[in-house]
PDB file of C-alpha atoms in Angstrom:
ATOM      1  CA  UNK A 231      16.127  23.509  17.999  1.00 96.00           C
ATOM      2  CA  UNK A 232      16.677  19.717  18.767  1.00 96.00           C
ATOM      3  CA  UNK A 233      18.936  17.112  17.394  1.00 96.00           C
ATOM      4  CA  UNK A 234      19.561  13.437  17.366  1.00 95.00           C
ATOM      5  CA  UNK A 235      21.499  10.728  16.182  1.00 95.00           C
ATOM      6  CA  UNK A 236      19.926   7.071  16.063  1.00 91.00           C
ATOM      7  CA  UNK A 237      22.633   3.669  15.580  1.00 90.00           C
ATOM      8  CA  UNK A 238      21.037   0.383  15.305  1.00 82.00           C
ATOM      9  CA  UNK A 239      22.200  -3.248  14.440  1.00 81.00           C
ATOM     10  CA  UNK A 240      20.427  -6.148  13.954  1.00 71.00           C
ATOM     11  CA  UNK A 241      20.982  -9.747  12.936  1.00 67.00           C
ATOM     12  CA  UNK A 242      18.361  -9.263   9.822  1.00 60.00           C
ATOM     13  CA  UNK A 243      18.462  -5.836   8.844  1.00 60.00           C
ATOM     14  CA  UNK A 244      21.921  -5.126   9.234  1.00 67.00           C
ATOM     15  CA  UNK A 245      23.014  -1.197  10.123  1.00 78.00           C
ATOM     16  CA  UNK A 246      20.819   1.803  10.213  1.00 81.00           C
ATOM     17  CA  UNK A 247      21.759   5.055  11.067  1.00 88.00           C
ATOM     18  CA  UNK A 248      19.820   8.778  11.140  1.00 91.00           C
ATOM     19  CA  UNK A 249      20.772  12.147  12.237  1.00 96.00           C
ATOM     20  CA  UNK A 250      17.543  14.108  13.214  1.00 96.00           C
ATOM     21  CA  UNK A 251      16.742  18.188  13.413  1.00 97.00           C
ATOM     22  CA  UNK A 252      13.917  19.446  14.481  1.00 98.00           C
ATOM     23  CA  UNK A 253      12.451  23.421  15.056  1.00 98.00           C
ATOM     24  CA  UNK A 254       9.948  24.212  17.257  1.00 97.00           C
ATOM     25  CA  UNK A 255       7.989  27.420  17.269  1.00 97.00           C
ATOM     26  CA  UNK A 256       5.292  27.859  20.404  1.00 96.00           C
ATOM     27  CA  UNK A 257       2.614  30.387  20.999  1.00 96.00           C
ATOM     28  CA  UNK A 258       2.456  31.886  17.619  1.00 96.00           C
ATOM     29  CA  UNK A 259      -0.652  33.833  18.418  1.00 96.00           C
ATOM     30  CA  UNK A 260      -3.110  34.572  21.187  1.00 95.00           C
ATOM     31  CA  UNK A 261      -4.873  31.122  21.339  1.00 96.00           C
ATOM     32  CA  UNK A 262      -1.007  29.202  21.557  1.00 95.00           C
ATOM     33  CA  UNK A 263      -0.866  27.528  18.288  1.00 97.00           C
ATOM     34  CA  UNK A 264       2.500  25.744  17.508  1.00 98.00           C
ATOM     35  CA  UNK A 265       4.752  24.860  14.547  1.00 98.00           C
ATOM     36  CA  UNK A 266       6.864  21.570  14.562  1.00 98.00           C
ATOM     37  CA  UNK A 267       9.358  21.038  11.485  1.00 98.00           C
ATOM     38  CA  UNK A 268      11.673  17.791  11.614  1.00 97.00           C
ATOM     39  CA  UNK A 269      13.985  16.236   8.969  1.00 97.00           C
ATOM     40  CA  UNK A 270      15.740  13.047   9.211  1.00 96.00           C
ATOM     41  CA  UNK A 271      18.989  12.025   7.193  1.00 95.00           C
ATOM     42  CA  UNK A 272      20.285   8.388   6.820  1.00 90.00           C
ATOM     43  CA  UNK A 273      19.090   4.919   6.036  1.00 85.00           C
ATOM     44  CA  UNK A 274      15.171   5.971   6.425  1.00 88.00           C
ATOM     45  CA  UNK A 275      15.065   9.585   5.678  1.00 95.00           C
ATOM     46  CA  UNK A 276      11.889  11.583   6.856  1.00 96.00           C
ATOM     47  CA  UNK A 277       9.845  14.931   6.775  1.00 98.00           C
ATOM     48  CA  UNK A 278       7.365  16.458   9.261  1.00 97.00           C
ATOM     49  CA  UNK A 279       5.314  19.128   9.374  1.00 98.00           C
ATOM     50  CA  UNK A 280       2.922  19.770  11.735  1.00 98.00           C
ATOM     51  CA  UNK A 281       0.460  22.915  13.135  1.00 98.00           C
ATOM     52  CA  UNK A 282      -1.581  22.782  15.937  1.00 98.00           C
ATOM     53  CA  UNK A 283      -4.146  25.590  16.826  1.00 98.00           C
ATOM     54  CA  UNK A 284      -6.284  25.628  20.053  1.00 97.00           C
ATOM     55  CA  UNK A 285      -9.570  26.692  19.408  1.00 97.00           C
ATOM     56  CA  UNK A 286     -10.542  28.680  22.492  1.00 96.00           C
ATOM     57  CA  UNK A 287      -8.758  30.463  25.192  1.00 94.00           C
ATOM     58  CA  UNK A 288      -8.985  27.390  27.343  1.00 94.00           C
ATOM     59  CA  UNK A 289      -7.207  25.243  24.873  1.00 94.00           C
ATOM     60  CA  UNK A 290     -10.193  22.719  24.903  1.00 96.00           C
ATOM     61  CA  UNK A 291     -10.914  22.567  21.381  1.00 98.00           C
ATOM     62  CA  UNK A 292      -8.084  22.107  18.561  1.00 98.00           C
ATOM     63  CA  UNK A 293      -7.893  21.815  14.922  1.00 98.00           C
ATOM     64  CA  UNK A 294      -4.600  20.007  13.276  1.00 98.00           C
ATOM     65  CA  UNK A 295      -2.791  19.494  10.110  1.00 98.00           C
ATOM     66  CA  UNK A 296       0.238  17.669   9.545  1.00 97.00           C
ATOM     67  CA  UNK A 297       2.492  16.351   6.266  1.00 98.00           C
ATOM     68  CA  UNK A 298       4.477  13.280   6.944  1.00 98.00           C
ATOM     69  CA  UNK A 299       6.964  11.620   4.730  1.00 97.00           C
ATOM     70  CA  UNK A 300       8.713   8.592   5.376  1.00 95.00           C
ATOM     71  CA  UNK A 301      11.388   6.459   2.815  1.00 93.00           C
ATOM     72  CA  UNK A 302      11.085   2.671   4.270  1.00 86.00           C
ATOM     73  CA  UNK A 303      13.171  -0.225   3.273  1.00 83.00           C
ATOM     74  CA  UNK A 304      11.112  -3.791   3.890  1.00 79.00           C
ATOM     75  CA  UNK A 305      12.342  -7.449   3.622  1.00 77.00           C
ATOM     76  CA  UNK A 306      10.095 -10.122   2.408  1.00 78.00           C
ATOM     77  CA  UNK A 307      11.272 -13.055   4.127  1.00 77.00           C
ATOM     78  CA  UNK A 308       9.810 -16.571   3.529  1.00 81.00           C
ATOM     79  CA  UNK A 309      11.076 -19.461   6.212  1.00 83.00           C
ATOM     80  CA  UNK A 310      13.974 -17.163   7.299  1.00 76.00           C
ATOM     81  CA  UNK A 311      15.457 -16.496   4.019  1.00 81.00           C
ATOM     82  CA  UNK A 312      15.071 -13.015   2.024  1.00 79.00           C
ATOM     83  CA  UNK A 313      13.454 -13.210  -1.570  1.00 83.00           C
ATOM     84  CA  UNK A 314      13.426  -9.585  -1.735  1.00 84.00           C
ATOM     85  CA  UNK A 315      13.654  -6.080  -0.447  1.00 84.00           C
ATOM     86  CA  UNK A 316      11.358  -3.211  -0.625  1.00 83.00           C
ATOM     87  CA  UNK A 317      11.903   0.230  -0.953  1.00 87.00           C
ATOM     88  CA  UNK A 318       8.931   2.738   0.259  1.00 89.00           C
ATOM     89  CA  UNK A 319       7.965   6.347  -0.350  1.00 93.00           C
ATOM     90  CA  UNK A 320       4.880   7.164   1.759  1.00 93.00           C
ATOM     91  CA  UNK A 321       3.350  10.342   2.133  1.00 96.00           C
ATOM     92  CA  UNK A 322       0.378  11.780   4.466  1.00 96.00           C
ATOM     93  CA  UNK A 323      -1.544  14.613   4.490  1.00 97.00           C
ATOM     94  CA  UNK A 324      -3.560  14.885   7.551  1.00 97.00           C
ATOM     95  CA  UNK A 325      -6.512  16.977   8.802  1.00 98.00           C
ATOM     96  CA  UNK A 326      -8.073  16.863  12.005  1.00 98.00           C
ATOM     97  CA  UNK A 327     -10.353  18.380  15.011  1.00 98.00           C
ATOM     98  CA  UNK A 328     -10.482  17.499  18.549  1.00 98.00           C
ATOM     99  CA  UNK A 329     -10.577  17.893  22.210  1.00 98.00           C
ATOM    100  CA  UNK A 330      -8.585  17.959  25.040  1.00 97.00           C
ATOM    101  CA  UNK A 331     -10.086  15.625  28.206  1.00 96.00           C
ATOM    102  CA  UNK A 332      -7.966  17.738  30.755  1.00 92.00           C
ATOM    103  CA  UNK A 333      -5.390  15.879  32.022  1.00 91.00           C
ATOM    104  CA  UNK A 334      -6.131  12.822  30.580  1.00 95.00           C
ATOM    105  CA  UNK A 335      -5.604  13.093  27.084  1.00 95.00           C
ATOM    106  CA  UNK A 336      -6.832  13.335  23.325  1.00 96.00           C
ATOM    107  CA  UNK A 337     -10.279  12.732  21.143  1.00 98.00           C
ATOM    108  CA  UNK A 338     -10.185  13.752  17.677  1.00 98.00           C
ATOM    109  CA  UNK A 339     -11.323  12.814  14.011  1.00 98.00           C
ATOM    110  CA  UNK A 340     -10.469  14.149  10.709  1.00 98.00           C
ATOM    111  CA  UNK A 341      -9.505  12.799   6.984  1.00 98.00           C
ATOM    112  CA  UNK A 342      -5.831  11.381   5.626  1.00 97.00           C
ATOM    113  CA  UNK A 343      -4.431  11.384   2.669  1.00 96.00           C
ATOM    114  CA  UNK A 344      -1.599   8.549   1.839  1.00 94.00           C
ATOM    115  CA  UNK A 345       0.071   7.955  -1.047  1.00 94.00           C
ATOM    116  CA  UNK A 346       2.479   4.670  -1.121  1.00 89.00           C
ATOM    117  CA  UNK A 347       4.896   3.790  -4.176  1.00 90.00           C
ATOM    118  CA  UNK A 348       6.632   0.960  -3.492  1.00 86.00           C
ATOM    119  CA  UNK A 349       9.583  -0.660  -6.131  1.00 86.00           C
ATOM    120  CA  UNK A 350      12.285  -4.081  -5.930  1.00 85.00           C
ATOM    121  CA  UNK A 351      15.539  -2.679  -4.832  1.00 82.00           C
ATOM    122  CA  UNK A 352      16.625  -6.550  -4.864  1.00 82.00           C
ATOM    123  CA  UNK A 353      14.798  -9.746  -5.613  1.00 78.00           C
ATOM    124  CA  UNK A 354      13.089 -11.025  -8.658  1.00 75.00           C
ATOM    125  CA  UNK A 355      11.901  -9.059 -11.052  1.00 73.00           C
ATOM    126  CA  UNK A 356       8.385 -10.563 -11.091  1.00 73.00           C
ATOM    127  CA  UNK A 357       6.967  -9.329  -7.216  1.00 76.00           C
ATOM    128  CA  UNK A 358       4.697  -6.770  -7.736  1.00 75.00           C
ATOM    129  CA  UNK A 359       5.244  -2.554  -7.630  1.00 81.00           C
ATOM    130  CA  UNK A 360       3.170   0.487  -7.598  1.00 82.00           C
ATOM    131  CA  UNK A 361       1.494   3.066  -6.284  1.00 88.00           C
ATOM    132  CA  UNK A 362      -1.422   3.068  -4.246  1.00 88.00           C
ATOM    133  CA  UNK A 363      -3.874   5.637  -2.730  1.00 92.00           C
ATOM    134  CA  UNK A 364      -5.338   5.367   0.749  1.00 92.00           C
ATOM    135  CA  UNK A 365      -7.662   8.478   1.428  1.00 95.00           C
ATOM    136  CA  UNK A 366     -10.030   8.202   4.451  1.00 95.00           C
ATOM    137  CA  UNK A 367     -11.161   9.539   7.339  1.00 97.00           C
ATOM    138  CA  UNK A 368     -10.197   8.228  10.927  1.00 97.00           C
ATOM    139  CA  UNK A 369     -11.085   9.113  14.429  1.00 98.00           C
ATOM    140  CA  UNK A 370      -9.032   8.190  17.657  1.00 98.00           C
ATOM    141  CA  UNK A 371      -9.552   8.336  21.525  1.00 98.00           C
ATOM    142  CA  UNK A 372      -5.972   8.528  23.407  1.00 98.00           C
ATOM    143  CA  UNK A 373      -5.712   8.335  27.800  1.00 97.00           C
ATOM    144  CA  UNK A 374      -2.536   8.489  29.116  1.00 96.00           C
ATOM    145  CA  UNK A 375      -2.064   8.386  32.736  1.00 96.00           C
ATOM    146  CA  UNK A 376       1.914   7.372  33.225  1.00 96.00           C
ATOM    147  CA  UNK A 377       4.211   9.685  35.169  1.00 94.00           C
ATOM    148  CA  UNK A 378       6.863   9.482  32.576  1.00 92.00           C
ATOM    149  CA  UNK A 379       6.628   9.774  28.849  1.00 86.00           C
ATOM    150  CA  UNK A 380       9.954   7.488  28.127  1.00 83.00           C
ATOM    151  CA  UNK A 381       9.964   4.575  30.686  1.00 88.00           C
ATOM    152  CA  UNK A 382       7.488   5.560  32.906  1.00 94.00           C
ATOM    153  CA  UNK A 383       7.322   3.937  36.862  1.00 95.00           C
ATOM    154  CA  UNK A 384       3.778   3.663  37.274  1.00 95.00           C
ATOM    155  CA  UNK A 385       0.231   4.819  35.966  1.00 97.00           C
ATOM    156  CA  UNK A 386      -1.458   3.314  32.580  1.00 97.00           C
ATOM    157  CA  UNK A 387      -2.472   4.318  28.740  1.00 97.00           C
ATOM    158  CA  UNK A 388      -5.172   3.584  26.224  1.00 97.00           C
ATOM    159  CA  UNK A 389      -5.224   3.875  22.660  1.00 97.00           C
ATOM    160  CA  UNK A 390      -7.766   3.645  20.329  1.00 98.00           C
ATOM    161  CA  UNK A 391      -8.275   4.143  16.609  1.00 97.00           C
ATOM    162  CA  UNK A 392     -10.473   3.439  13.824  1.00 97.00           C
ATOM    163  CA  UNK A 393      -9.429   4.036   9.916  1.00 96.00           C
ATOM    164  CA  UNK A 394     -12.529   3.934   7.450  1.00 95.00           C
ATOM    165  CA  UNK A 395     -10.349   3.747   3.431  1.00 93.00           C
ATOM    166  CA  UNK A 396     -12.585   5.122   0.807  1.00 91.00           C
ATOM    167  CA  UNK A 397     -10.560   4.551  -2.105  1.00 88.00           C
ATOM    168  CA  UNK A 398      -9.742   0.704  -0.825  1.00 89.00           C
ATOM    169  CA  UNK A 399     -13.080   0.241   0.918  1.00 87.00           C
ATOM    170  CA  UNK A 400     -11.657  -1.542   4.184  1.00 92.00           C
ATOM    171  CA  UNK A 401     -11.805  -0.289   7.624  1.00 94.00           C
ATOM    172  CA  UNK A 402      -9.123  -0.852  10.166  1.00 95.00           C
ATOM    173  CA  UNK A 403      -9.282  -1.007  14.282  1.00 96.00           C
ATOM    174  CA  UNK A 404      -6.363  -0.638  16.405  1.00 96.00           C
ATOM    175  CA  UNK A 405      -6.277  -0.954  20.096  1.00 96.00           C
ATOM    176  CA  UNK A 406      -3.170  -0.465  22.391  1.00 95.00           C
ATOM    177  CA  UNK A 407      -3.447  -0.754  26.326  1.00 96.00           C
ATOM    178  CA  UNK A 408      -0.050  -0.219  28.830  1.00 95.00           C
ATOM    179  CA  UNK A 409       0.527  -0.266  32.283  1.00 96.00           C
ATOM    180  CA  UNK A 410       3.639   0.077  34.456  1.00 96.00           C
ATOM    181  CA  UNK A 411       4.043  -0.431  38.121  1.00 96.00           C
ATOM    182  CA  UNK A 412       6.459  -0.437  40.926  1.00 95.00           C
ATOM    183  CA  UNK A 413       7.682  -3.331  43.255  1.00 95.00           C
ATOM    184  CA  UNK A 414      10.485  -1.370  45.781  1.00 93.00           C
ATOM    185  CA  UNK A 415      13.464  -0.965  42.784  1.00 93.00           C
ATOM    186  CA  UNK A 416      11.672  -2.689  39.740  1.00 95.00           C
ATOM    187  CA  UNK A 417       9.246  -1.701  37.334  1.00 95.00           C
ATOM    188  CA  UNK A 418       7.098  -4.436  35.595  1.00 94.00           C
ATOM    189  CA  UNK A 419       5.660  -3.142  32.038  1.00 91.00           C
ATOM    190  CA  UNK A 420       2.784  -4.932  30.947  1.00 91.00           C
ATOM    191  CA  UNK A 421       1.344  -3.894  27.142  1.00 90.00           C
ATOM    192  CA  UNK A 422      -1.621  -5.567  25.083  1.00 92.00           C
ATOM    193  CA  UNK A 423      -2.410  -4.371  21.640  1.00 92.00           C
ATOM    194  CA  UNK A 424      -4.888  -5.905  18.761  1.00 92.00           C
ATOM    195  CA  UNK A 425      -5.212  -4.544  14.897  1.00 92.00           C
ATOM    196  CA  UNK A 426      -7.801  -5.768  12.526  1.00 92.00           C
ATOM    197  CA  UNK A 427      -9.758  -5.105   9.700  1.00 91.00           C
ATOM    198  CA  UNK A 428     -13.469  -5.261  10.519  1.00 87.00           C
ATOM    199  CA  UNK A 429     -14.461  -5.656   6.921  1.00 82.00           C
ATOM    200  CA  UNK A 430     -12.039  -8.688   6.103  1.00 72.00           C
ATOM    201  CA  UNK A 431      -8.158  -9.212   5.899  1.00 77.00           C
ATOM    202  CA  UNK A 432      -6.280  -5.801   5.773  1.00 83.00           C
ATOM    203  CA  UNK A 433      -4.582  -5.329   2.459  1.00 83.00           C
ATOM    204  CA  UNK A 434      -0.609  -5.699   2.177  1.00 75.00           C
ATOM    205  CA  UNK A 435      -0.055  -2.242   2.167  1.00 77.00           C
ATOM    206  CA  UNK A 436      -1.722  -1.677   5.627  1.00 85.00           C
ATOM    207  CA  UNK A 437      -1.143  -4.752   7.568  1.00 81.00           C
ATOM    208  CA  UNK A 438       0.144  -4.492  11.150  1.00 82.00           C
ATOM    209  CA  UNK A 439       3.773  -5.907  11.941  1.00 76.00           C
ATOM    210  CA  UNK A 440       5.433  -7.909  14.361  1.00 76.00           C
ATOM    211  CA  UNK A 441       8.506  -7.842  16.302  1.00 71.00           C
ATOM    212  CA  UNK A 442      10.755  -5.065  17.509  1.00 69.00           C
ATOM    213  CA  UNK A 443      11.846  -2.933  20.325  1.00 69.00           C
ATOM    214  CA  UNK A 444       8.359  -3.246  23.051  1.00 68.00           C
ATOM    215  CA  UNK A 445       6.999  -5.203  19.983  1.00 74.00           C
ATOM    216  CA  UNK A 446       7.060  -9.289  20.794  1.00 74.00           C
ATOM    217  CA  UNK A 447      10.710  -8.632  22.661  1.00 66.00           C
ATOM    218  CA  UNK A 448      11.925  -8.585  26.139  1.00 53.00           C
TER     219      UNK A 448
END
C-alpha cells in the first residue's frame, strides 16, 4: 500500500490539491505478473488499473493492459485573460505487447481506446462541447540509462512514440531526449522534446502543451 498527498499553487490556476492510494500486488503467478490499482481524490480525481504479465521465464517478452481515467480542468486563455474553463472526463483502455532490452529499457506496440467528453464549467455558452473517440494503435521505444528515477546525477533517456488515430485519421510523433551530469556538487539537466502530427496540425483534443514543472521552466 502507498499514499500521497500533492499541494500546488499557481498564479493562473489557483489551488489544487489530491490525496493518492495505491495497492500493489507482485508475483501473482509463476512467470511474475503484477497488479497496480491507484485512486486519486481532489481537484483532478483519477483511476488506474494496470496488469502486467511476463511472457517467459526470463521476463523478456510481456503483454499489458491498463484502464486509465483522468477528470481535467483546462483554461482557455487568449492574451492572458480567461474566456473560459474546461472540464474533462477522459478514459483509456489500453492493450499492448513488448520486450524488455535488458537493462536498458522498453519496446512495445498495441491498440488504445480514448474516450474524451469535454463541457463549459465557465465561459460563454457558445465554445464548443462533446464527446470524441480516439481509437488507434501506437507503438513506443523507451532507453533509460540515469542512476536515479527522481532527480537523477548522471546517465541519459530516450523516448519515442508514434500514435496512428483511426477514428480521426491523424498520426502523432513524440520524441523526448534527457541527460544529467555532474560538475563536483552540481548537476546540470539538459532535456529536448518535439510532438507533431505527421499528417497535418494535431486536432484540439490531442495537441501537446506548454509550460510547467521541467516543461519551459527553470
Amino acid at each position: 500500500l502507498r499514499f500521497g498527498l500533492g499541494l500546488k499553487s499557481e498564479h493562473i490556476d489557483g489551488s489544487t490539491y489530491l490525496f493518492r492510494g495505491a495497492y500493489q500486488k507482485t508475483w501473482l503467478n509463476d512467470l511474475g505478473g503484477e497488479l497496480l490499482a491507484s485512486a486519486e481524490i481532489g481537484n483532478r480525481p483519477a483511476l488506474l488499473l494496470d496488469f502486467y504479465q511476463p511472457l517467459d521465464a526470463q521476463q523478456r517478452f510481456f503483454a499489458e493492459a491498463n484502464y486509465l481515467f483522468r477528470r481535467e480542468e483546462q483554461g482557455i486563455y487568449q492574451r492572458g485573460d480567461r474566456l473560459a474553463e474546461y472540464r474533462t472526463d477522459k478514459q483509456q483502455l489500453g492493450l499492448s505487447l513488448g520486450a524488455n532490452l535488458g537493462v536498458y529499457g522498453q519496446a512495445r506496440a498495441g491498440w488504445l481506446v480514448q474516450r474524451n467528453r469535454s463541457d463549459v464549467e465557465t465561459g460563454l455558452p457558445s465554445f464548443p462541447t462533446g464527446s470524441t473517440n480516439n481509437d488507434g494503435w501506437y507503438a513506443a521505444l523507451d532507453i533509460d540509462q540515469m542512476d536515479r528515477r527522481y532527480f537523477p546525477t548522471h546517465g541519459w533517456k530516450s523516448e519515442l512514440r508514434y500514435f496512428r488515430s483511426q477514428d480521426n485519421d491523424y498520426s502523432r510523433v513524440d520524441l523526448n531526449l534527457e541527460a544529467a551530469q555532474k560538475f563536483g556538487d552540481f548537476v546540470v539537466l539538459g532535456r529536448f522534446a518535439r510532438s507533431a502530427g505527421t499528417d497535418g496540425a494535431l486536432p484540439f483534443y490531442d495537441a501537446a502543451r506548454l509550460g510547467g514543472l521541467f516543461n519551459l521552466s527553470g
